[in-house]
GROMACS .gro file of C-alpha atoms in nm:
model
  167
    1UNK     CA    1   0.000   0.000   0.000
    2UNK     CA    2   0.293   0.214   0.002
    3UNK     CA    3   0.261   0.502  -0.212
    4UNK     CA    4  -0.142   0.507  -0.246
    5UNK     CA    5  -0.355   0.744  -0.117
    6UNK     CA    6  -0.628   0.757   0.146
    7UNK     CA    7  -0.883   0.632  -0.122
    8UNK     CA    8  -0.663   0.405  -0.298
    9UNK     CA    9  -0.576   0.271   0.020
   10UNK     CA   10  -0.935   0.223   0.121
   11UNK     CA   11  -1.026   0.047  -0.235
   12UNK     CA   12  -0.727  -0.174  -0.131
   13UNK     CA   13  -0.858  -0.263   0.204
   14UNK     CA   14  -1.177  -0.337   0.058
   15UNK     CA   15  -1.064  -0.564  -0.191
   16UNK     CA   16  -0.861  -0.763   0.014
   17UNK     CA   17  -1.121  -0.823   0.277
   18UNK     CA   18  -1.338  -0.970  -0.008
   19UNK     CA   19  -1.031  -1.179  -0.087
   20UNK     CA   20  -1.013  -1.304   0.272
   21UNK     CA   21  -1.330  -1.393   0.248
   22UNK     CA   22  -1.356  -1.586  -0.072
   23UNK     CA   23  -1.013  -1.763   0.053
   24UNK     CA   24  -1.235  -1.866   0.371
   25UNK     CA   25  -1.528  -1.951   0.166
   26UNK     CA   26  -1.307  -2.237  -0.069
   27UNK     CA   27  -1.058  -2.308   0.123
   28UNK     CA   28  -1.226  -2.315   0.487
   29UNK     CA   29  -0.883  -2.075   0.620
   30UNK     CA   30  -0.949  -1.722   0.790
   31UNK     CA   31  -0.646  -1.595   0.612
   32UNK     CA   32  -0.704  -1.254   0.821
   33UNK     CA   33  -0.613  -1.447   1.174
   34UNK     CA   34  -0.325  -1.600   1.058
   35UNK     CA   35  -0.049  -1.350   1.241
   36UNK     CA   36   0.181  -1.226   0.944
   37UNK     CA   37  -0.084  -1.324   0.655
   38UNK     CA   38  -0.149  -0.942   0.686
   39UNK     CA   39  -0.495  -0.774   0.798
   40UNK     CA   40  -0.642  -0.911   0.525
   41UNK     CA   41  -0.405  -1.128   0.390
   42UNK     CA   42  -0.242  -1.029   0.088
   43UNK     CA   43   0.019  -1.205  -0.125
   44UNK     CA   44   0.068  -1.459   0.193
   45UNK     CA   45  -0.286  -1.552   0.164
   46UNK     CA   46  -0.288  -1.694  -0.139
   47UNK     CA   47   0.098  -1.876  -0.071
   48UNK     CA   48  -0.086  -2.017   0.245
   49UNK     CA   49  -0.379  -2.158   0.101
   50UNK     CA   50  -0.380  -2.242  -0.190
   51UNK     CA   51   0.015  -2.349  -0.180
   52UNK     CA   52   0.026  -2.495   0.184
   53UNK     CA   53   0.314  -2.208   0.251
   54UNK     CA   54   0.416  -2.143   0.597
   55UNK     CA   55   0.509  -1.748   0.720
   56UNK     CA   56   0.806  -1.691   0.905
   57UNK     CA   57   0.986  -1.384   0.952
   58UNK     CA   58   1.223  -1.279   0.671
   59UNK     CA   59   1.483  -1.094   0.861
   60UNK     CA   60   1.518  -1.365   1.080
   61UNK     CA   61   1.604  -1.600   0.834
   62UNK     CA   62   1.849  -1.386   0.696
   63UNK     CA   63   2.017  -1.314   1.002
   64UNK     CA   64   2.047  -1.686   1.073
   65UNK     CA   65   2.132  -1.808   0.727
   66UNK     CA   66   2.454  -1.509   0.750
   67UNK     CA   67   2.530  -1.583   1.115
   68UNK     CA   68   2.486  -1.285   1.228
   69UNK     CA   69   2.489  -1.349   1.596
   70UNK     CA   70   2.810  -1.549   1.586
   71UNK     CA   71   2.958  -1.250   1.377
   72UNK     CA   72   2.873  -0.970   1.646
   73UNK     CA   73   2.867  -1.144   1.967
   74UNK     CA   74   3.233  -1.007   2.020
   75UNK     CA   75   3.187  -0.661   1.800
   76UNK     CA   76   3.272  -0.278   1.976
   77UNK     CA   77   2.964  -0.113   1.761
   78UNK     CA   78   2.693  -0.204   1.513
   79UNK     CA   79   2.591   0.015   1.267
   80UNK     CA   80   2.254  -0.014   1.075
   81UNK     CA   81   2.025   0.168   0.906
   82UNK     CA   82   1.661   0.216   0.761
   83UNK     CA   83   1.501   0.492   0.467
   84UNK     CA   84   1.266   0.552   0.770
   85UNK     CA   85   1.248   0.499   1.117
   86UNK     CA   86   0.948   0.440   1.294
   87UNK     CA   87   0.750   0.257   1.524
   88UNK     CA   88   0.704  -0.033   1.274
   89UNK     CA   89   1.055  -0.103   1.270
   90UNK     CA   90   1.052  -0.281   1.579
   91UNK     CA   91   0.813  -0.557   1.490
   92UNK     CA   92   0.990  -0.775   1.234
   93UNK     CA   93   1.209  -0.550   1.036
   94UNK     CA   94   1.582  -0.572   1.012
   95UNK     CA   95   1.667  -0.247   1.217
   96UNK     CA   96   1.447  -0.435   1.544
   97UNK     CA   97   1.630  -0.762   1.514
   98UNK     CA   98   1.967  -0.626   1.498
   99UNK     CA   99   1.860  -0.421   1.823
  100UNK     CA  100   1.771  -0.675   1.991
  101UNK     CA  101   2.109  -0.879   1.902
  102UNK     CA  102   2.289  -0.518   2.017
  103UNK     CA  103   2.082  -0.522   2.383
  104UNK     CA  104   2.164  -0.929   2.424
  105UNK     CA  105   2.527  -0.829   2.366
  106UNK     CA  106   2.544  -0.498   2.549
  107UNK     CA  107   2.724  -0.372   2.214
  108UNK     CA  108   2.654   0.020   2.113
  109UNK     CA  109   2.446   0.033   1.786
  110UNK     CA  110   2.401   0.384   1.576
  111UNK     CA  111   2.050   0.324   1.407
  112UNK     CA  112   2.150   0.601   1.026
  113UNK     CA  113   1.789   0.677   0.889
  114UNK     CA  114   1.681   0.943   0.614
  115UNK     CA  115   1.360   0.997   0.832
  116UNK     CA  116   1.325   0.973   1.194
  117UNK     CA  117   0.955   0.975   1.298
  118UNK     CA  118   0.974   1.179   1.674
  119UNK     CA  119   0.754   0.902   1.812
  120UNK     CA  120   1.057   0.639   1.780
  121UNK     CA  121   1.183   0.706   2.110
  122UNK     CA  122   0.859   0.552   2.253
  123UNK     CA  123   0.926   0.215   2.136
  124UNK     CA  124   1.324   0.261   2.212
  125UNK     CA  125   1.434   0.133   2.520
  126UNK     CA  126   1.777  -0.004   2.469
  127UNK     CA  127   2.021   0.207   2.652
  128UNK     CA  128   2.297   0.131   2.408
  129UNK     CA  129   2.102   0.231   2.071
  130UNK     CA  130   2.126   0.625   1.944
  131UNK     CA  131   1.890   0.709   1.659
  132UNK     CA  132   2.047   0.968   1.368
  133UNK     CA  133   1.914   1.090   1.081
  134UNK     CA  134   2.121   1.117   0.783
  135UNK     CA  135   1.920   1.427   0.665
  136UNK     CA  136   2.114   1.794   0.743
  137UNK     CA  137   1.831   2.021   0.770
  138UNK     CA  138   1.411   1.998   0.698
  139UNK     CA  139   1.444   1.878   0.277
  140UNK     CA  140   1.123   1.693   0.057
  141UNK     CA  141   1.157   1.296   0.056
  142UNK     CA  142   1.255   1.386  -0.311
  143UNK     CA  143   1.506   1.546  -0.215
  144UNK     CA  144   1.637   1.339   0.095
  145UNK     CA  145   1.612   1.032  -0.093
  146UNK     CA  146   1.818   1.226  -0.411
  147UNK     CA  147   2.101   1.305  -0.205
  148UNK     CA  148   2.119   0.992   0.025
  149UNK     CA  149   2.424   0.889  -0.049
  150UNK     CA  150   2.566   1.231  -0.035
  151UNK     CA  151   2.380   1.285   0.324
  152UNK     CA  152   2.525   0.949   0.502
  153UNK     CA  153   2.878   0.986   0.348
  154UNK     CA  154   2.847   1.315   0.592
  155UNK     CA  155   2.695   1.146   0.868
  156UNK     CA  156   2.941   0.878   0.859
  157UNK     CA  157   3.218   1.080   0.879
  158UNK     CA  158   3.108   1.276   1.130
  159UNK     CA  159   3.032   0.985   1.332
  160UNK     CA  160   3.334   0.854   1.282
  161UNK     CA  161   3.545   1.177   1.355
  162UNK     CA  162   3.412   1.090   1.757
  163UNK     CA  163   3.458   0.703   1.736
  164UNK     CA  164   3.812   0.703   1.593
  165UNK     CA  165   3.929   0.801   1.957
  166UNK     CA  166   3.740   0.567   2.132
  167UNK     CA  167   3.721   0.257   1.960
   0.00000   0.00000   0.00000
């Protein structure tokens, strides 16, 4: 739904809860209570019943299949990053699970983001994550997203001007 507007996004909803509900009607599976199927299901939906699929989490996967944890369980920073920052990214997205390896580890993480939504410090409790964003002053997601690279070559060096002495 990314990218529609309020009435696209309604027409969408709408559509896929009349998907969920032929999907129940055939198959006999509530494709809207299956947790990561998706409010009303969605791509998954279909994988799940009509292809027996199961849902697991993606980043998780990842992280396991590249040993991740074995990788940073000894590390003196981690340093991720996200086009935006918000209170989804703590449920299932890559930026969450690498906090949570960061907190299990005690290791300092620097979260680099193009937006930072102010409500992000709600969901952040880890005393050893800081939240940046890459972004020097208020600029359109055109633009932001334009000069990305250009915006965290800056933050990273002036990130790394500090860490340099202490690391």
């Amino acid at each position: 739904q990314k990218g529609a507007d309020i009435e696209m996004v309604k027409l969408l909803d709408k559509g896929l809860r009349h998907y969920a509900k032929l999907i129940k009607k055939y198959t006999g599976i509530e494709v809207n209570k299956i947790k990561g199927s998706g409010a009303a299901g969605g791509i998954s939906a279909g994988f799940i019943s009509f292809l027996n699929a199961e849902i697991f989490s993606g980043i998780k996967e990842i992280l396991k299949i590249g040993e991740f944890e074995e990788k940073i369980k000894n590390a003196n920073l981690i340093i991720t990053g996200e086009g935006k920052i918000d209170k989804q990214s703590f449920y299932g997205k890559a930026v969450g699970e690498i906090i949570k390896y960061s907190e299990k580890y005690k290791i300092p993480t620097i979260v680099l983001a193009g937006i930072v939504d102010e409500n992000v410090y709600k969901f952040l409790k880890s005393e050893f994550v800081s939240i940046f964003s890459i972004v020097p002053c208020p600029v359109s997601v055109e633009e932001s997203i334009k000069n990305a690279k250009k915006y965290l070559k800056i933050k990273i060096n002036q990130i790394l001007k500090i860490l340099k002495n202490y690391l």
